[in-house]
mmCIF file of C-alpha atoms in Angstrom:
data_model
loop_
_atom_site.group_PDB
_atom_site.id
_atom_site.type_symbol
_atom_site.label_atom_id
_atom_site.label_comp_id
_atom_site.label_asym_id
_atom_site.label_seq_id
_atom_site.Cartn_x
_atom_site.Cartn_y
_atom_site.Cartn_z
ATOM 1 C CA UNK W 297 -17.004 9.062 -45.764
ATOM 2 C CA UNK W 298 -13.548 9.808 -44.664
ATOM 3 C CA UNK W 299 -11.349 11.327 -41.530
ATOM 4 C CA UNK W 300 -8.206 13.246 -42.182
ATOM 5 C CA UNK W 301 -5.994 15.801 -39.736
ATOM 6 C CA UNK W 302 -5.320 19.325 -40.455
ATOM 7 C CA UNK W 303 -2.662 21.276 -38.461
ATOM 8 C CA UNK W 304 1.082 21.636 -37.942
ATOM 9 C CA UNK W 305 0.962 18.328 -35.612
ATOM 10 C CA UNK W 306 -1.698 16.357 -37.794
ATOM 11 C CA UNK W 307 0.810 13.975 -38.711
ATOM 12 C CA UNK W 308 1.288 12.402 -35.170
ATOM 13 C CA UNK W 309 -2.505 11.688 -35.188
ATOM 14 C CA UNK W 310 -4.054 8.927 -37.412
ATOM 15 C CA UNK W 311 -7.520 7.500 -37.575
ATOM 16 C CA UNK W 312 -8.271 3.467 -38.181
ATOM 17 C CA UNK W 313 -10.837 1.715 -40.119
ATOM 18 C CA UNK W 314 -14.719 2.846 -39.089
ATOM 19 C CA UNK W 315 -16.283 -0.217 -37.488
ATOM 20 C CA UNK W 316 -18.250 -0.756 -39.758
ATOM 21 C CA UNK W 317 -17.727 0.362 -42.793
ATOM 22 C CA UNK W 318 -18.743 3.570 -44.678
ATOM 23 C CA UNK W 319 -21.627 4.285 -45.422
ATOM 24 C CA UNK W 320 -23.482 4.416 -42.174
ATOM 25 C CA UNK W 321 -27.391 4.677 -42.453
ATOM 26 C CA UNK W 322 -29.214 7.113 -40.684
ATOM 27 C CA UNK W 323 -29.344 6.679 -37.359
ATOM 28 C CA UNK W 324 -26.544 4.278 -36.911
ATOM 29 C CA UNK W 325 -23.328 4.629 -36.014
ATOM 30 C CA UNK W 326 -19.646 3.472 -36.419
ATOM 31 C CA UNK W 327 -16.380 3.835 -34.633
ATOM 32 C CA UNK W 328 -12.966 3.913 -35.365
ATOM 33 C CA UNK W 329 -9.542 4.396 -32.979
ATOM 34 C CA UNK W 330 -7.091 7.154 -33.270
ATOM 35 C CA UNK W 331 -3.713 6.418 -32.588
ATOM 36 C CA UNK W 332 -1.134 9.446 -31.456
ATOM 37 C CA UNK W 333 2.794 9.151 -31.970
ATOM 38 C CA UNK W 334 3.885 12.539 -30.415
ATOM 39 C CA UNK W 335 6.780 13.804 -31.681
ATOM 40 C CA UNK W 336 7.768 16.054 -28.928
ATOM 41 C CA UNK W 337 6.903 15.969 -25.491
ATOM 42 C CA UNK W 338 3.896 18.987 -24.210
ATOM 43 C CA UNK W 339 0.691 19.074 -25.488
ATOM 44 C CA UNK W 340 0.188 17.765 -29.088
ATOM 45 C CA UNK W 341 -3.066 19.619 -31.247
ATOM 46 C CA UNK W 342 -5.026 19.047 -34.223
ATOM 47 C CA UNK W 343 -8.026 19.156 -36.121
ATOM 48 C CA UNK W 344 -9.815 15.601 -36.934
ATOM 49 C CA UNK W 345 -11.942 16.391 -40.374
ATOM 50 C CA UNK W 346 -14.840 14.023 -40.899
ATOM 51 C CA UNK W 347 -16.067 14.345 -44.381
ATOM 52 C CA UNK W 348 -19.977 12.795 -45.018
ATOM 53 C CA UNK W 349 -21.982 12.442 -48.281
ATOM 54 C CA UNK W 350 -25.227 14.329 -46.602
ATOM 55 C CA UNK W 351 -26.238 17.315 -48.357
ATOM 56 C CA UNK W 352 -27.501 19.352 -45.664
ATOM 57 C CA UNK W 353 -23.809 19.122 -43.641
ATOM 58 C CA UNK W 354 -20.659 19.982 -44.028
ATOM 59 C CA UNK W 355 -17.543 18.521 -42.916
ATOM 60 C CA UNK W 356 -17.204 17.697 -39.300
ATOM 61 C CA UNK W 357 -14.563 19.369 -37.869
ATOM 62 C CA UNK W 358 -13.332 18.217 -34.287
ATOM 63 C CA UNK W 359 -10.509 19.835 -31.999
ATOM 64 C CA UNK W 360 -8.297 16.801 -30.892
ATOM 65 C CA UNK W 361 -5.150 16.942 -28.131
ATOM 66 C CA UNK W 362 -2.399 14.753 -26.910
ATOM 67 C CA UNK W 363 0.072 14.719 -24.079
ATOM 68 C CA UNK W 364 3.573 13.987 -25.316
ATOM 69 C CA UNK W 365 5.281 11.854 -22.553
ATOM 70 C CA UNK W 366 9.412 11.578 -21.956
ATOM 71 C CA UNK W 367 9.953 8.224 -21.471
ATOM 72 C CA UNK W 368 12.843 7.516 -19.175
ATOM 73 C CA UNK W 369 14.544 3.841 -19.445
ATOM 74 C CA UNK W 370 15.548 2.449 -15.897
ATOM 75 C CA UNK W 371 18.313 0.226 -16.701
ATOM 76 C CA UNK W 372 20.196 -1.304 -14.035
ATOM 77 C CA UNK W 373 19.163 -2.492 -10.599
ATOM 78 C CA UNK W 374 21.667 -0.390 -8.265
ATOM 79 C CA UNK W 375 20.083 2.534 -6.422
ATOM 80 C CA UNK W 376 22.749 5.032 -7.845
ATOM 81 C CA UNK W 377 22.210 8.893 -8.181
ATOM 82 C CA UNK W 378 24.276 10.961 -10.206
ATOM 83 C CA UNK W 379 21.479 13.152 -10.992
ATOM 84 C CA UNK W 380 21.724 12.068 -14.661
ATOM 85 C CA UNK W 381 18.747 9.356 -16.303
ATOM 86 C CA UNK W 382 20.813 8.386 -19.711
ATOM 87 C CA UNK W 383 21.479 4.898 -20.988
ATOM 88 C CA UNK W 384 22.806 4.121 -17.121
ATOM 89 C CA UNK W 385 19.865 4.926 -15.226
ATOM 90 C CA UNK W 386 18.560 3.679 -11.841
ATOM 91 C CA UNK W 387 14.955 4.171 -10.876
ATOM 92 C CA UNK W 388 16.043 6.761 -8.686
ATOM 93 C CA UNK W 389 17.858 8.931 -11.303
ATOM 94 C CA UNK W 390 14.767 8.995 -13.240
ATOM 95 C CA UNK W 391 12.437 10.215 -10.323
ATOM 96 C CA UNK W 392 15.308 12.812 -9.986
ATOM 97 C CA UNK W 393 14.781 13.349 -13.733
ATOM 98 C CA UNK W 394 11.076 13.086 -14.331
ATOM 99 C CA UNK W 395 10.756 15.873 -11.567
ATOM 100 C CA UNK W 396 12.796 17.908 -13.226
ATOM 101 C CA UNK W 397 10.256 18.153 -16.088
ATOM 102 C CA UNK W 398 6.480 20.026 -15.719
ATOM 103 C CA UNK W 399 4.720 17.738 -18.377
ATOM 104 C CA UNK W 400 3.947 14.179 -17.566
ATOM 105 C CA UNK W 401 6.770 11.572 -18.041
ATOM 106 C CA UNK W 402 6.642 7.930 -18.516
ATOM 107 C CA UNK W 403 9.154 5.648 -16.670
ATOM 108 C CA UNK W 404 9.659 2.237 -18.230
ATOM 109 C CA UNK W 405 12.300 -0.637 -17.916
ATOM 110 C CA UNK W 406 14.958 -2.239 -19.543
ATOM 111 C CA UNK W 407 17.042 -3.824 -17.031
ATOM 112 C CA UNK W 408 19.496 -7.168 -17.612
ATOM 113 C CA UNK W 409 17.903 -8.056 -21.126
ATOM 114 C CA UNK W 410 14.312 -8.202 -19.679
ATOM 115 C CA UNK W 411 12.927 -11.238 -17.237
ATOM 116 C CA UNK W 412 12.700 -10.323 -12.958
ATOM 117 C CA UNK W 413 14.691 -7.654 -11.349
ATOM 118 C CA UNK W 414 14.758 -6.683 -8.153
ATOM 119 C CA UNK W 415 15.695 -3.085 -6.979
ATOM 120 C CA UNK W 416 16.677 -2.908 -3.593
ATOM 121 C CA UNK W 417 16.684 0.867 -1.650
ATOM 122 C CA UNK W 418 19.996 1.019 0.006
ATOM 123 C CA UNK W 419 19.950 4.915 -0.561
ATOM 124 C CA UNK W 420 16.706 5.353 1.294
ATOM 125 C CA UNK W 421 13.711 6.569 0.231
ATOM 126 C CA UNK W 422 13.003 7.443 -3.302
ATOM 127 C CA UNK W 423 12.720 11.168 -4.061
ATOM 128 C CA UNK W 424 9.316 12.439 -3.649
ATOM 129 C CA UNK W 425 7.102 12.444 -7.029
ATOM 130 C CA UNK W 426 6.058 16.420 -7.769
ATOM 131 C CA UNK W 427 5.350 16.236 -11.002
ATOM 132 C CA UNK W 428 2.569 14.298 -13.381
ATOM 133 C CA UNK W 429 4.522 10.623 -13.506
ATOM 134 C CA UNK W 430 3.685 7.033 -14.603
ATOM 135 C CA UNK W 431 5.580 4.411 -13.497
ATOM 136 C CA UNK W 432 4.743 1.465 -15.409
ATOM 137 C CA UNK W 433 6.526 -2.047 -15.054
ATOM 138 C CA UNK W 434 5.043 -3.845 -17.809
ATOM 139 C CA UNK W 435 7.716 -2.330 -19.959
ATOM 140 C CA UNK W 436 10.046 -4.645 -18.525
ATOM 141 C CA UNK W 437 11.086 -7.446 -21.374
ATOM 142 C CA UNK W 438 9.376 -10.685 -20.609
ATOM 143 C CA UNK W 439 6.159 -9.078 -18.983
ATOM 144 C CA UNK W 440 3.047 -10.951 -19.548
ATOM 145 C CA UNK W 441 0.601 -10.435 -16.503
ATOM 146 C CA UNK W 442 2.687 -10.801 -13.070
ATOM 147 C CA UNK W 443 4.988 -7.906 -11.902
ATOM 148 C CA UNK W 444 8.955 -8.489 -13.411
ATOM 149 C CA UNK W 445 10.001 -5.620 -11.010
ATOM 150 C CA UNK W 446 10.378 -6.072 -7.217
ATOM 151 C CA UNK W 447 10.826 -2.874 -4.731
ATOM 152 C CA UNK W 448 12.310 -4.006 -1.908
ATOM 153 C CA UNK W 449 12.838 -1.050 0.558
ATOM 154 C CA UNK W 450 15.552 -2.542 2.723
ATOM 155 C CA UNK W 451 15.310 -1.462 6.196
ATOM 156 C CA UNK W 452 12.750 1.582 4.495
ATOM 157 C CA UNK W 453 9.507 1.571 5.744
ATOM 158 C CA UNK W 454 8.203 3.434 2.367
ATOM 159 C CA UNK W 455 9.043 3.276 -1.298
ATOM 160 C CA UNK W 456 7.280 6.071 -2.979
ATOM 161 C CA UNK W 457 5.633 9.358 -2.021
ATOM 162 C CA UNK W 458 4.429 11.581 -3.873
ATOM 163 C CA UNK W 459 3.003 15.258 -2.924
ATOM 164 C CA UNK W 460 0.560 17.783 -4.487
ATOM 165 C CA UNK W 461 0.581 15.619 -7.721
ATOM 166 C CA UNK W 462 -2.728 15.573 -10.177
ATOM 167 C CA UNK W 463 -2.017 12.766 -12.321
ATOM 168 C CA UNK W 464 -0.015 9.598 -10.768
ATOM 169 C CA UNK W 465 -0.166 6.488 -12.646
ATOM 170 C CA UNK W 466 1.689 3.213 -10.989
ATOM 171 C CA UNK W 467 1.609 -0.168 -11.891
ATOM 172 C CA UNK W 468 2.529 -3.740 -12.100
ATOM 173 C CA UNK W 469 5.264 -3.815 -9.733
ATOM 174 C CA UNK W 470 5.936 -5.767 -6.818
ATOM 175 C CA UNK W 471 6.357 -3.007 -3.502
ATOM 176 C CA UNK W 472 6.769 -5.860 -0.621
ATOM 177 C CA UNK W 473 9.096 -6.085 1.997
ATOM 178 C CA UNK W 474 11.068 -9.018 2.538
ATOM 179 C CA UNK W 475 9.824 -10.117 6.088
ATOM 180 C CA UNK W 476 6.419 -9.692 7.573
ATOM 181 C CA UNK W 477 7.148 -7.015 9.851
ATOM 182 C CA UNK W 478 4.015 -4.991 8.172
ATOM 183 C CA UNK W 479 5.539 -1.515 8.687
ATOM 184 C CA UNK W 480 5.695 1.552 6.255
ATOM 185 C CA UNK W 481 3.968 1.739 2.834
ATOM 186 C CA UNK W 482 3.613 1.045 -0.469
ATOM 187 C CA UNK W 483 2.958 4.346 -1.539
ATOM 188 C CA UNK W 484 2.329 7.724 0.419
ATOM 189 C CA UNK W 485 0.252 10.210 -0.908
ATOM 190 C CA UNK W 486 -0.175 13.952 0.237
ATOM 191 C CA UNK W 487 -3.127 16.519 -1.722
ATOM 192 C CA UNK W 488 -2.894 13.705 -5.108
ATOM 193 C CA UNK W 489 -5.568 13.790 -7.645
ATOM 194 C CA UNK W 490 -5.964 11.371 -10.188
ATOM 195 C CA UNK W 491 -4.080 8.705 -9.002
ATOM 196 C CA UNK W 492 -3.764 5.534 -10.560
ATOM 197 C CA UNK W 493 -2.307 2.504 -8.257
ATOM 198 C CA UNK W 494 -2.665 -0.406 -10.416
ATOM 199 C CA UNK W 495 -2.188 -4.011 -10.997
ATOM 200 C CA UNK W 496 0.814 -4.250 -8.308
ATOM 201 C CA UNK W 497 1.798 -6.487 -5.263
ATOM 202 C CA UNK W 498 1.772 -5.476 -2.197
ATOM 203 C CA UNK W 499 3.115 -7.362 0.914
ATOM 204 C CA UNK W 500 3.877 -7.068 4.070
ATOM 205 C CA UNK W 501 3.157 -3.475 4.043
ATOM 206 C CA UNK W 502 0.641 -1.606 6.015
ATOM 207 C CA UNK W 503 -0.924 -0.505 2.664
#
């Protein structure tokens, strides 16, 4: 008849509307989305309460979790690296940053008031991901479908790699190079689980 949250973190956690609407017969069923706004970054716990009007049960109580993710704001174009992602941060800086940091971080973009960018590599190859990472270009202002954010590796033959890794999330990005020389890749991956290569272009690359 109703779902609450107990625990110091309930807050962040909050239940919508059961689909469809209380009371549920016997031997149907409903559903209902729960949406989590972490406060910090780590994991995030909580107990999900559902109350019911049958007299031979009690209150259903259900352990729920969340991963808090740092989200790191690439802002400019430039392949800079002063070691520091703050509000002027290349995409490098925040691979710098985001492997810095044990619990999975989220990098998303705000470069030149939204529309397509293009990041070119003229400091080589991007540091190698070692820690849980999404990389997610639909943040870019202006996304609808199509990639706003280009790679282009210069004379690189590979824009990301990523090494002994267990969650990797990348998407909507376009990792081409220029010409059609087919050399180098997209992405590299050494002893990755749960990777996540998704909804990007890829050109002129071997893979």
């Amino acid at each position: 008849t109703s779902i609450s949250f107990s625990g110091s973190e309930a807050m962040e956690f909050v239940a919508g509307a059961l689909t469809p609407v209380s009371p549920i017969p016997a031997g149907d069923s409903a559903t209902f989305t729960v949406t989590f706004t972490p406060t910090a970054t780590g994991a995030r716990n909580a107990t999900m309460n559902i109350a019911n009007d049958d007299s031979d049960e009690g209150t259903f109580d259900v352990g729920i979790k969340g991963t808090g993710k740092a989200a790191l704001v690439v802002t400019k174009i430039a392949d800079t690296n002063d070691g520091v992602c703050d509000a002027d941060c290349s995409l490098r800086e925040a691979i710098t940053a985001a492997n810095s940091n044990a619990d999975a971080d989220v990098i998303e973009f705000n470069i030149g008031g939204g529309g397509a960018q293009t990041i070119v590599q003229t400091l080589g190859v991007f540091p190698t991901i070692t820690q849980p990472l999404m990389i997610d270009g639909s943040t870019q202002p202006g996304w609808v479908s199509a990639p706003l954010i280009t790679i282009n590796p210069n004379s690189n033959s590979t824009s990301f790699n990523s090494s002994n890794v267990t969650g990797l999330t990348i998407k909507y990005l376009d990792i081409s190079r220029p010409d059609a020389n087919y050399d180098g890749t997209g992405v590299d991956l050494t002893s990755c689980n749960e990777v996540f290569i998704l909804n990007n272009i890829f050109k002129n690359r071997h893979r």
